[in-house]
Short mmCIF file of C-alpha atoms and ligand atoms in Angstrom, two decimals:
data_model
loop_
_atom_site.label_atom_id
_atom_site.label_comp_id
_atom_site.label_asym_id
_atom_site.label_seq_id
_atom_site.Cartn_x
_atom_site.Cartn_y
_atom_site.Cartn_z
CA MET K 1 -13.72 -35.26 -4.84
CA LYS K 2 -14.61 -34.23 -0.98
CA GLU K 3 -15.08 -30.91 0.37
CA ILE K 4 -12.15 -31.06 2.52
CA TYR K 5 -9.13 -33.85 2.69
CA THR K 6 -6.97 -34.51 5.86
CA LEU K 7 -3.40 -36.33 6.56
CA ALA K 8 -5.64 -39.80 7.22
CA ASP K 9 -6.69 -39.45 3.34
CA LEU K 10 -3.14 -38.94 2.02
CA LYS K 11 -2.15 -41.86 3.45
CA ASP K 12 -4.71 -43.73 2.04
CA TRP K 13 -4.87 -41.42 -1.18
CA GLU K 14 -6.05 -44.64 -3.81
CA LYS K 15 -8.55 -46.02 -2.39
CA THR K 16 -9.84 -42.41 -0.95
CA THR K 17 -9.72 -40.77 -4.76
CA HIS K 18 -9.70 -43.98 -6.46
CA ASP K 19 -13.15 -42.80 -8.38
CA VAL K 20 -12.13 -38.65 -8.29
CA ASP K 21 -11.27 -37.94 -12.17
CA PRO K 22 -9.51 -35.89 -12.84
CA PRO K 23 -6.60 -36.76 -10.08
CA ILE K 24 -5.89 -34.26 -7.61
CA ARG K 25 -2.79 -33.18 -8.07
CA LEU K 26 -2.94 -29.55 -6.20
CA GLY K 27 -3.88 -27.84 -3.03
CA VAL K 28 -4.10 -25.52 -0.67
CA ILE K 29 -3.09 -26.73 2.96
CA GLY K 30 -4.16 -24.91 5.85
CA ASP K 31 -6.09 -24.50 9.32
CA PRO K 32 -8.63 -23.45 9.34
CA VAL K 33 -8.95 -23.69 5.19
CA ALA K 34 -12.82 -24.27 5.06
CA HIS K 35 -13.73 -21.13 3.88
CA SER K 36 -10.85 -20.26 1.26
CA LEU K 37 -11.95 -20.40 -2.52
CA SER K 38 -8.87 -21.04 -4.50
CA PRO K 39 -9.85 -24.31 -4.99
CA GLN K 40 -13.14 -23.03 -7.63
CA MET K 41 -10.97 -20.22 -8.89
CA GLN K 42 -7.97 -23.04 -9.88
CA ASN K 43 -10.24 -25.62 -11.14
CA ALA K 44 -12.08 -23.42 -13.16
CA ALA K 45 -8.20 -22.33 -14.28
CA LEU K 46 -7.08 -25.97 -14.96
CA SER K 47 -10.41 -26.78 -16.81
CA ALA K 48 -9.69 -23.52 -19.26
CA CYS K 49 -6.29 -24.57 -19.88
CA LYS K 50 -7.12 -28.11 -20.64
CA ILE K 51 -4.52 -29.49 -17.42
CA ASP K 52 -6.43 -32.80 -16.58
CA MET K 53 -6.01 -32.47 -12.81
CA GLN K 54 -7.58 -30.66 -9.99
CA TYR K 55 -7.30 -28.56 -6.93
CA ALA K 56 -8.70 -29.68 -3.50
CA ARG K 57 -8.76 -27.98 0.62
CA PHE K 58 -6.28 -30.54 3.06
CA GLN K 59 -7.32 -29.43 6.70
CA ILE K 60 -3.59 -29.46 8.11
CA SER K 61 -2.68 -28.44 11.53
CA SER K 62 1.20 -27.17 12.48
CA ALA K 63 2.03 -30.70 13.58
CA GLU K 64 1.20 -32.22 10.62
CA LEU K 65 2.13 -29.94 7.67
CA CYS K 66 5.80 -31.91 8.01
CA GLU K 67 4.75 -35.12 7.31
CA VAL K 68 1.91 -33.83 4.53
CA LEU K 69 4.19 -32.17 2.61
CA SER K 70 6.15 -35.07 2.20
CA LEU K 71 3.47 -37.09 1.17
CA VAL K 72 2.05 -35.26 -1.54
CA ARG K 73 5.39 -35.15 -2.91
CA LYS K 74 5.48 -38.69 -3.25
CA LEU K 75 2.11 -38.85 -4.42
CA ASP K 76 3.41 -36.63 -7.76
CA PHE K 77 1.34 -33.51 -7.04
CA ILE K 78 2.64 -30.47 -8.89
CA GLY K 79 2.72 -27.67 -5.83
CA VAL K 80 0.68 -26.47 -3.51
CA ASN K 81 -0.83 -23.50 -1.53
CA LEU K 82 0.05 -22.50 1.71
CA THR K 83 -2.06 -20.47 4.51
CA VAL K 84 -2.17 -19.54 7.69
CA PRO K 85 -0.94 -21.00 9.90
CA HIS K 86 1.69 -22.47 7.71
CA LYS K 87 3.59 -19.96 5.38
CA ILE K 88 6.17 -18.98 7.58
CA ALA K 89 6.84 -23.14 9.13
CA ALA K 90 7.08 -23.91 5.30
CA LEU K 91 10.67 -22.21 4.75
CA ASP K 92 11.86 -25.71 6.37
CA HIS K 93 10.11 -28.05 4.42
CA VAL K 94 11.09 -27.14 1.01
CA ASP K 95 14.76 -27.34 -1.05
CA ASP K 96 15.14 -24.73 -2.18
CA VAL K 97 13.52 -20.71 -1.29
CA ASP K 98 13.17 -17.91 -4.00
CA PRO K 99 14.78 -14.76 -2.89
CA ASP K 100 11.52 -12.98 -2.56
CA ALA K 101 10.01 -15.92 -0.52
CA ARG K 102 13.15 -15.50 1.56
CA ARG K 103 13.47 -11.53 2.40
CA ILE K 104 9.71 -11.55 3.28
CA GLY K 105 10.38 -15.19 5.08
CA ALA K 106 7.28 -16.70 3.93
CA VAL K 107 5.85 -19.17 1.66
CA ASN K 108 2.14 -19.26 -0.06
CA THR K 109 3.36 -21.70 -2.79
CA ILE K 110 5.25 -24.64 -3.14
CA SER K 111 6.38 -26.18 -6.87
CA PHE K 112 7.59 -29.26 -6.69
CA ALA K 113 8.62 -29.69 -10.61
CA GLY K 114 12.28 -32.10 -11.26
CA LYS K 115 11.32 -33.60 -7.75
CA THR K 116 13.34 -30.38 -5.96
CA ALA K 117 10.67 -28.55 -3.57
CA ARG K 118 10.59 -25.15 -4.36
CA GLY K 119 8.94 -22.24 -2.53
CA PHE K 120 7.71 -18.95 -3.61
CA ASN K 121 5.60 -16.31 -2.22
CA THR K 122 3.44 -14.29 -4.35
CA ASP K 123 0.88 -11.89 -1.87
CA GLY K 124 3.25 -9.68 -2.58
CA ARG K 125 3.19 -9.51 -6.67
CA GLY K 126 -0.46 -10.23 -6.57
CA PHE K 127 -0.91 -7.29 -3.82
CA SER K 128 0.83 -4.92 -6.33
CA ARG K 129 -1.68 -6.49 -9.21
CA ALA K 130 -4.02 -6.02 -7.11
CA ILE K 131 -3.74 -2.13 -6.48
CA ARG K 132 -3.33 -1.36 -10.36
CA ASP K 133 -6.66 -3.43 -10.90
CA GLU K 134 -8.60 -1.35 -8.27
CA PHE K 135 -6.98 1.76 -8.49
CA SER K 136 -5.22 1.95 -11.65
CA VAL K 137 -2.22 3.16 -10.26
CA ASP K 138 1.31 1.78 -9.75
CA LEU K 139 2.95 1.95 -6.26
CA ARG K 140 5.46 3.63 -6.92
CA ASP K 141 3.48 7.04 -7.05
CA LEU K 142 2.04 6.19 -3.86
CA ARG K 143 2.55 7.17 0.15
CA VAL K 144 1.50 4.19 1.36
CA LEU K 145 0.64 2.70 5.11
CA VAL K 146 0.57 -0.96 5.87
CA LEU K 147 -1.44 -2.07 8.85
CA GLY K 148 0.42 -5.24 10.01
CA ALA K 149 4.03 -7.05 10.06
CA GLY K 150 2.77 -10.53 9.64
CA GLY K 151 3.31 -12.58 6.78
CA ALA K 152 1.07 -10.44 4.40
CA GLY K 153 1.99 -7.19 6.03
CA ARG K 154 5.71 -8.22 5.33
CA ALA K 155 5.20 -9.35 1.92
CA ILE K 156 2.85 -6.39 1.01
CA ALA K 157 5.91 -3.82 2.45
CA MET K 158 8.35 -5.64 0.65
CA GLN K 159 6.88 -5.27 -2.61
CA CYS K 160 6.15 -1.69 -1.96
CA ALA K 161 9.84 -1.37 -1.53
CA LYS K 162 10.99 -3.17 -4.48
CA GLU K 163 8.59 -0.95 -6.34
CA ASN K 164 10.58 2.33 -4.89
CA CYS K 165 6.98 3.47 -3.35
CA GLU K 166 7.29 7.32 -2.30
CA ARG K 167 6.25 6.91 0.93
CA LEU K 168 5.92 3.75 3.32
CA VAL K 169 4.73 3.67 7.25
CA ILE K 170 4.15 0.37 9.12
CA ALA K 171 1.86 0.58 11.90
CA ASN K 172 1.63 -3.09 13.54
CA ARG K 173 0.03 -3.83 17.10
CA THR K 174 3.40 -4.85 18.41
CA PHE K 175 5.43 -1.72 17.30
CA GLU K 176 8.42 -3.96 18.04
CA LYS K 177 8.07 -6.15 14.81
CA GLY K 178 6.84 -2.70 12.82
CA GLU K 179 10.14 -1.53 13.76
CA GLN K 180 12.06 -4.51 13.01
CA LEU K 181 10.33 -4.63 9.27
CA ALA K 182 11.38 -1.03 8.67
CA ASP K 183 14.93 -1.65 9.77
CA LYS K 184 15.18 -4.24 7.01
CA LEU K 185 14.06 -2.02 4.42
CA ARG K 186 15.87 0.54 5.20
CA ASN K 187 18.07 0.68 1.76
CA PHE K 188 15.62 0.56 -0.28
CA PHE K 189 14.37 3.46 1.20
CA THR K 190 17.93 6.23 1.08
CA GLY K 191 17.19 7.71 -2.54
CA PRO K 192 16.23 11.39 -3.17
CA LYS K 193 12.33 11.20 -3.73
CA VAL K 194 10.96 14.52 -2.18
CA VAL K 195 7.82 13.86 -0.11
CA GLY K 196 7.58 17.02 2.42
CA PRO K 197 9.08 17.03 5.96
CA VAL K 198 8.22 13.68 6.90
CA PRO K 199 10.24 10.42 6.86
CA ARG K 200 10.23 8.22 3.32
CA LEU K 201 10.43 5.00 5.84
CA GLN K 202 8.95 4.87 9.34
CA ALA K 203 6.90 2.03 11.87
CA ILE K 204 4.61 3.66 14.12
CA ARG K 205 2.14 2.78 17.07
CA TRP K 206 -0.74 1.06 16.60
CA GLU K 207 -3.17 4.06 17.86
CA GLU K 208 -5.92 6.29 16.75
CA SER K 209 -3.64 9.42 16.91
CA ALA K 210 -0.40 8.10 15.09
CA CYS K 211 -3.11 6.90 12.41
CA ARG K 212 -4.78 10.35 12.37
CA PHE K 213 -1.46 12.13 11.80
CA GLN K 214 -0.04 9.75 8.80
CA VAL K 215 -3.56 9.42 6.85
CA ALA K 216 -3.01 13.62 5.68
CA ASN K 217 0.64 12.04 4.08
CA ALA K 218 -0.70 8.83 2.62
CA ASP K 219 -2.01 7.93 -0.37
CA LEU K 220 -3.16 4.14 0.17
CA ILE K 221 -3.66 2.86 3.43
CA VAL K 222 -3.56 -1.07 3.16
CA ASN K 223 -4.91 -3.62 6.04
CA ALA K 224 -2.88 -6.91 6.79
CA THR K 225 -3.82 -8.07 9.69
CA PRO K 226 -6.91 -10.51 10.54
CA VAL K 227 -9.38 -7.12 11.98
CA GLY K 228 -13.02 -7.56 9.61
CA LEU K 229 -12.53 -10.88 9.24
CA ASN K 230 -15.26 -11.57 11.94
CA ARG K 231 -18.33 -10.75 11.39
CA GLY K 232 -18.64 -7.61 13.97
CA ASP K 233 -15.34 -6.47 14.04
CA ALA K 234 -14.83 -2.88 13.86
CA SER K 235 -12.63 -0.83 10.96
CA PRO K 236 -8.98 -0.95 11.89
CA ILE K 237 -9.58 3.03 11.57
CA PRO K 238 -12.60 4.82 12.02
CA ALA K 239 -14.17 6.74 9.13
CA GLN K 240 -13.89 9.79 10.85
CA VAL K 241 -10.04 9.25 10.54
CA LEU K 242 -10.35 8.70 7.15
CA ALA K 243 -10.19 10.91 3.86
CA PRO K 244 -11.85 11.56 0.49
CA HIS K 245 -8.17 11.87 -1.15
CA LEU K 246 -7.88 8.04 -0.05
CA MET K 247 -7.84 4.51 -1.65
CA VAL K 248 -8.45 1.57 1.01
CA TYR K 249 -7.41 -1.49 0.32
CA ASP K 250 -8.65 -4.45 3.20
CA THR K 251 -7.01 -7.62 2.19
CA VAL K 252 -9.45 -9.20 3.80
CA TYR K 253 -12.00 -10.43 1.86
CA SER K 254 -15.71 -11.67 2.10
CA SER K 255 -18.99 -11.67 0.47
CA GLU K 256 -20.33 -9.09 2.25
CA ARG K 257 -18.75 -5.40 3.04
CA THR K 258 -15.79 -5.45 5.16
CA ALA K 259 -16.03 -2.85 8.32
CA PHE K 260 -12.90 -1.03 6.75
CA VAL K 261 -14.34 -1.25 3.00
CA SER K 262 -17.19 0.53 4.74
CA ALA K 263 -15.54 3.01 6.68
CA ALA K 264 -13.41 4.21 3.55
CA LEU K 265 -16.74 4.26 1.91
CA GLU K 266 -18.58 6.68 4.42
CA ALA K 267 -15.30 8.81 4.96
CA GLY K 268 -15.95 8.73 1.00
CA ALA K 269 -12.61 7.44 -0.63
CA ARG K 270 -12.08 4.51 -2.90
CA ALA K 271 -12.29 0.83 -1.62
CA ALA K 272 -11.71 -3.12 -2.46
CA ASN K 273 -11.61 -5.62 -0.74
CA GLY K 274 -9.22 -8.65 -0.85
CA LEU K 275 -10.64 -10.37 -3.73
CA SER K 276 -8.25 -8.91 -5.80
CA MET K 277 -5.08 -10.03 -4.39
CA LEU K 278 -6.74 -13.56 -3.75
CA LEU K 279 -7.06 -13.72 -7.62
CA HIS K 280 -3.32 -12.53 -8.81
CA GLN K 281 -1.90 -14.70 -6.16
CA GLY K 282 -3.41 -17.66 -7.49
CA ALA K 283 -2.89 -16.51 -10.89
CA LEU K 284 0.91 -15.62 -10.44
CA ALA K 285 1.40 -19.72 -8.39
CA LEU K 286 -0.31 -21.09 -11.38
CA GLU K 287 2.00 -19.73 -13.47
CA ILE K 288 4.88 -20.54 -10.98
CA TRP K 289 3.84 -24.42 -11.51
CA PHE K 290 2.99 -24.45 -15.57
CA GLN K 291 5.26 -22.14 -17.04
CA ARG K 292 2.34 -20.78 -19.14
CA GLU K 293 0.16 -17.33 -18.98
CA ALA K 294 -2.85 -17.99 -16.16
CA PRO K 295 -6.46 -17.66 -17.70
CA ILE K 296 -7.25 -14.52 -15.86
CA ASP K 297 -10.76 -13.59 -17.11
CA VAL K 298 -11.92 -17.27 -16.15
CA MET K 299 -10.73 -16.85 -12.82
CA ARG K 300 -11.54 -13.88 -11.47
CA LYS K 301 -15.35 -14.38 -12.99
CA THR K 302 -15.44 -17.72 -10.26
CA LEU K 303 -14.96 -14.58 -7.63
CA LEU K 304 -17.76 -12.67 -8.46
P1 LIG O 401 0.04 -13.26 10.17
O1 LIG O 401 1.12 -13.77 9.58
O2 LIG O 401 -0.98 -13.93 11.76
O3 LIG O 401 -0.30 -11.49 10.41
C1 LIG O 401 -1.15 -10.75 11.48
C2 LIG O 401 -0.67 -9.39 11.46
O4 LIG O 401 -1.95 -8.60 12.00
C3 LIG O 401 0.20 -9.26 12.67
O5 LIG O 401 0.71 -7.70 12.44
C4 LIG O 401 -0.59 -8.91 13.94
O6 LIG O 401 -0.11 -8.33 14.90
C5 LIG O 401 -1.74 -8.33 13.62
N1 LIG O 401 -3.27 -8.57 14.14
C6 LIG O 401 -3.96 -9.77 14.39
N2 LIG O 401 -4.68 -9.45 15.10
C7 LIG O 401 -4.95 -8.15 15.33
C8 LIG O 401 -5.66 -7.56 16.22
N3 LIG O 401 -6.88 -7.24 16.78
N4 LIG O 401 -5.50 -5.78 16.05
C9 LIG O 401 -4.28 -5.01 15.31
N5 LIG O 401 -3.44 -6.21 14.74
C10 LIG O 401 -3.70 -7.07 14.92
O7 LIG O 401 -1.62 -13.58 9.54
P2 LIG O 401 -0.96 -12.63 7.52
O8 LIG O 401 -1.10 -14.22 6.69
O9 LIG O 401 -0.04 -11.24 7.32
O10 LIG O 401 -2.75 -12.44 7.32
C11 LIG O 401 -3.46 -11.38 7.81
C12 LIG O 401 -4.80 -11.47 6.98
O11 LIG O 401 -4.23 -10.94 5.46
C13 LIG O 401 -5.30 -12.69 6.61
O12 LIG O 401 -5.88 -12.72 7.45
C14 LIG O 401 -5.79 -12.54 5.41
O13 LIG O 401 -7.13 -11.91 5.88
C15 LIG O 401 -5.04 -11.46 4.84
N6 LIG O 401 -4.70 -11.79 3.51
C16 LIG O 401 -5.13 -11.58 2.34
C17 LIG O 401 -4.36 -12.44 1.23
C18 LIG O 401 -5.58 -12.44 -0.10
O14 LIG O 401 -5.02 -12.86 -1.47
N7 LIG O 401 -6.37 -11.20 0.14
C19 LIG O 401 -3.36 -13.19 1.65
C20 LIG O 401 -3.07 -13.14 2.55
C21 LIG O 401 -3.63 -12.66 3.42
P3 LIG O 401 0.86 -8.62 15.91
O15 LIG O 401 2.19 -8.98 15.40
O16 LIG O 401 0.47 -7.78 17.55
O17 LIG O 401 0.67 -9.85 16.31
#
């Protein structure tokens, strides 16, 4: 099997994969996609479940997405995952969208079962399971500050709202996008939870002074921006603004400590990176494709 496949490979699939056994019937589509850890995790799961197929990486541009989704469907793929930059565009290329994905406005998993392309989003539920795994707490008991209002930020904020978290604050570089997200979630926060003299739902500006004020009224801070993906990126919130009572979750993952995780540890807080979210969103995708429980321990081992 090749490390990465392209549109040209899919157009000549029989020839390109004549010596690939078991056959490729699943994959992750992105641009870039070389860094994706999903193939190692999903292939270990497929093998443990004795499902005779493989999962591959596909380097596909935005202009190619439509053709690729139609090709993989014709080639009897079971499903695909979508990553940057395809999650929003994919909404327009499926026959049916799961209500969660529709609310979030992004699709990260497609199932082609029964000749229907159905779009799902497993990021929010994956995040919730990751928080329980990492910190042994449930979102409903937390005051959460989410940094970012893109695909991941929306999925995470929506999940916090659905699980009726104590308090939700959204900080986004483009303030208006954070505000729009908060407006969309307003109906979830009309209940009587008592959290002191601060609003239960709020969008704030991406500024140190605004974040500093919120830290005292938050339990969990989540980085849902790509800040930290590049070596040398500064922490989205500096260590001196963080505090020991916090849990810090960086959706960015890497083998080295991310700047946000380092800053949290320096401040005496607990911290985790996005590998656990990757694990759980992938396990949920596998459950959608095969309607069976995912071998979570096997999958986790491939990410250690
Ligand atoms: P996206 O839709 O492109 O959204 C990016 C968000 O980050 C936007 O809110 C954007 O703000 C903000 N942003 C971008 N650059 C920034 C900067 N330099 N400073 C401050 N804010 C910045 O991307 P996405 O799909 O949400 O993914 C975001 C990150 O989440 C990814 O890079 C990935 O690391 C992580 N992720 C992890 C998992 C996992 O399983 N662990 C799953 C999904 C995503 P504006 O609105 O101002 O542009």
